[in-house]
XYZ file of C-alpha atoms in Angstrom:
170
model
C 26.829 21.400 36.211
C 26.809 22.222 32.511
C 26.168 18.581 31.630
C 23.209 18.398 34.021
C 21.758 21.602 32.557
C 22.154 20.289 29.005
C 20.469 16.979 29.954
C 17.557 18.818 31.584
C 17.159 21.076 28.562
C 17.271 18.072 26.219
C 14.712 16.169 28.334
C 12.427 19.205 28.497
C 12.625 19.724 24.734
C 11.725 16.038 24.140
C 8.734 16.284 26.483
C 7.517 19.467 24.808
C 8.023 17.996 21.325
C 6.048 14.848 22.158
C 3.227 16.958 23.640
C 3.109 19.116 20.499
C 3.016 16.000 18.331
C 0.145 14.583 20.384
C -1.796 17.837 20.007
C -1.079 17.919 16.264
C -2.740 14.528 15.772
C -6.342 14.946 14.761
C -8.960 12.656 16.234
C -10.190 9.949 13.861
C -12.818 11.306 11.496
C -16.310 9.978 12.033
C -17.563 8.167 8.952
C -20.117 10.014 6.849
C -23.647 8.809 7.475
C -24.897 6.257 4.969
C -27.612 7.755 2.752
C -31.012 6.110 3.035
C -33.168 4.905 0.159
C -36.740 4.812 1.391
C -39.025 2.565 -0.632
C -42.683 3.521 -0.292
C -45.030 0.724 -1.372
C -48.591 1.572 -2.334
C -50.915 -1.424 -2.598
C -54.360 -2.556 -1.582
C -54.856 -4.158 1.792
C -57.145 -6.914 0.605
C -56.340 -10.606 0.433
C -56.738 -13.811 2.413
C -55.473 -13.672 5.970
C -53.284 -16.771 5.656
C -51.060 -15.296 2.916
C -48.012 -13.099 3.259
C -49.323 -9.724 2.219
C -47.964 -7.943 -0.842
C -46.106 -5.271 1.132
C -44.172 -7.808 3.200
C -43.261 -9.868 0.131
C -42.145 -6.804 -1.861
C -40.135 -5.464 1.088
C -38.385 -8.789 1.700
C -37.575 -9.635 -1.921
C -36.604 -6.095 -3.018
C -34.344 -5.794 0.052
C -32.583 -9.038 -0.867
C -32.000 -7.878 -4.449
C -30.791 -4.411 -3.394
C -28.420 -5.856 -0.762
C -26.915 -8.227 -3.350
C -25.940 -5.135 -5.365
C -23.953 -3.760 -2.370
C -25.196 -0.218 -2.910
C -23.805 2.454 -0.564
C -27.266 3.144 0.868
C -29.407 1.817 3.666
C -32.784 0.586 2.397
C -35.957 1.254 4.403
C -39.487 0.234 3.464
C -42.697 2.054 4.339
C -46.292 1.321 3.561
C -47.927 4.323 1.935
C -49.516 6.772 4.310
C -51.167 9.992 3.212
C -49.469 13.221 4.230
C -46.173 11.602 5.156
C -42.897 13.504 4.926
C -40.977 13.529 1.671
C -37.735 11.601 1.795
C -34.585 12.962 0.135
C -34.076 9.647 -1.693
C -37.304 7.771 -2.280
C -38.473 4.957 -4.530
C -42.242 4.832 -4.922
C -43.687 1.460 -5.915
C -47.358 1.577 -6.917
C -48.177 -2.132 -6.911
C -50.720 -2.969 -9.621
C -51.003 -6.649 -8.820
C -49.943 -10.080 -9.989
C -52.017 -12.129 -12.331
C -51.757 -14.901 -14.873
C -51.971 -13.706 -18.464
C -51.831 -17.337 -19.554
C -52.256 -20.508 -17.482
C -48.481 -21.050 -17.540
C -47.222 -17.692 -16.264
C -47.515 -15.158 -13.460
C -46.984 -11.446 -14.167
C -45.988 -8.693 -11.700
C -46.889 -5.085 -12.520
C -45.946 -1.929 -10.628
C -45.500 1.709 -11.532
C -42.118 2.827 -10.162
C -40.843 6.384 -9.582
C -37.480 7.420 -8.102
C -37.167 10.821 -6.396
C -33.542 11.792 -5.838
C -33.453 15.062 -3.862
C -36.212 16.586 -5.980
C -35.122 15.049 -9.295
C -37.849 12.691 -10.457
C -37.167 9.621 -12.630
C -40.360 7.916 -13.753
C -39.566 4.325 -14.696
C -43.143 3.664 -15.782
C -44.809 0.289 -15.362
C -42.353 -2.463 -14.532
C -43.676 -5.766 -15.787
C -42.102 -9.152 -15.224
C -43.568 -12.465 -16.335
C -42.467 -15.679 -14.687
C -43.051 -19.054 -16.338
C -44.549 -21.324 -13.717
C -42.945 -24.718 -13.123
C -45.092 -27.780 -12.659
C -45.565 -28.608 -8.968
C -43.990 -25.367 -7.725
C -45.378 -23.946 -4.496
C -47.386 -20.730 -4.808
C -45.138 -18.801 -2.379
C -42.100 -19.749 -4.474
C -43.880 -18.600 -7.648
C -44.772 -15.284 -6.071
C -41.254 -14.738 -4.679
C -39.605 -15.477 -8.025
C -42.014 -13.180 -9.850
C -41.376 -10.306 -7.423
C -37.626 -10.988 -7.638
C -37.673 -10.616 -11.421
C -39.397 -7.240 -11.062
C -36.942 -6.199 -8.328
C -33.996 -6.951 -10.633
C -35.548 -4.788 -13.373
C -36.113 -1.959 -10.860
C -32.552 -2.309 -9.488
C -31.090 -2.035 -12.995
C -33.047 1.177 -13.581
C -32.065 2.615 -10.190
C -28.384 1.824 -10.776
C -28.485 3.629 -14.110
C -29.694 6.800 -12.352
C -28.025 6.751 -8.923
C -24.827 4.797 -9.320
C -23.555 5.697 -12.788
C -19.946 4.858 -13.253
C -17.808 7.153 -15.339
C -17.754 5.999 -18.917
C -14.319 4.932 -20.146
C -12.668 7.468 -22.442
C -13.093 6.790 -26.132
C -9.902 6.268 -28.083
């Protein structure tokens, strides 16, 4: 009788201990939401109908450059609209156009401002000149010119948003 009582007590204590352990486990934490970098592009809506418009080209090429950097943000693009809501993290790109300063180049110009939760970083006019290759398609020229400007913008954004701690001086 004593042995049966001891076995029951031991079994009951094991059941209670396993139930307490199960309750002590916390459910897996939900990952923190990924911050969003909203890029607002301001440009004119003119141009031939058979071309990719400036907004689409800027959105596509800038997205490619930003994704290559593997930043811990989700990138969204919006065409400028008056009276829109402010975004906590916003890059404003005021596209000033692309033109040839000489017959052998194509230059991208845009005024770029980063707003990080109310802290404004004015990067000024970003200018990138691309030397045109003989026989190169116009879409390729435009993409490479926008890409050069996107790399300049990404370098400036990284310096503000994703600063790494400087190594200690010895």
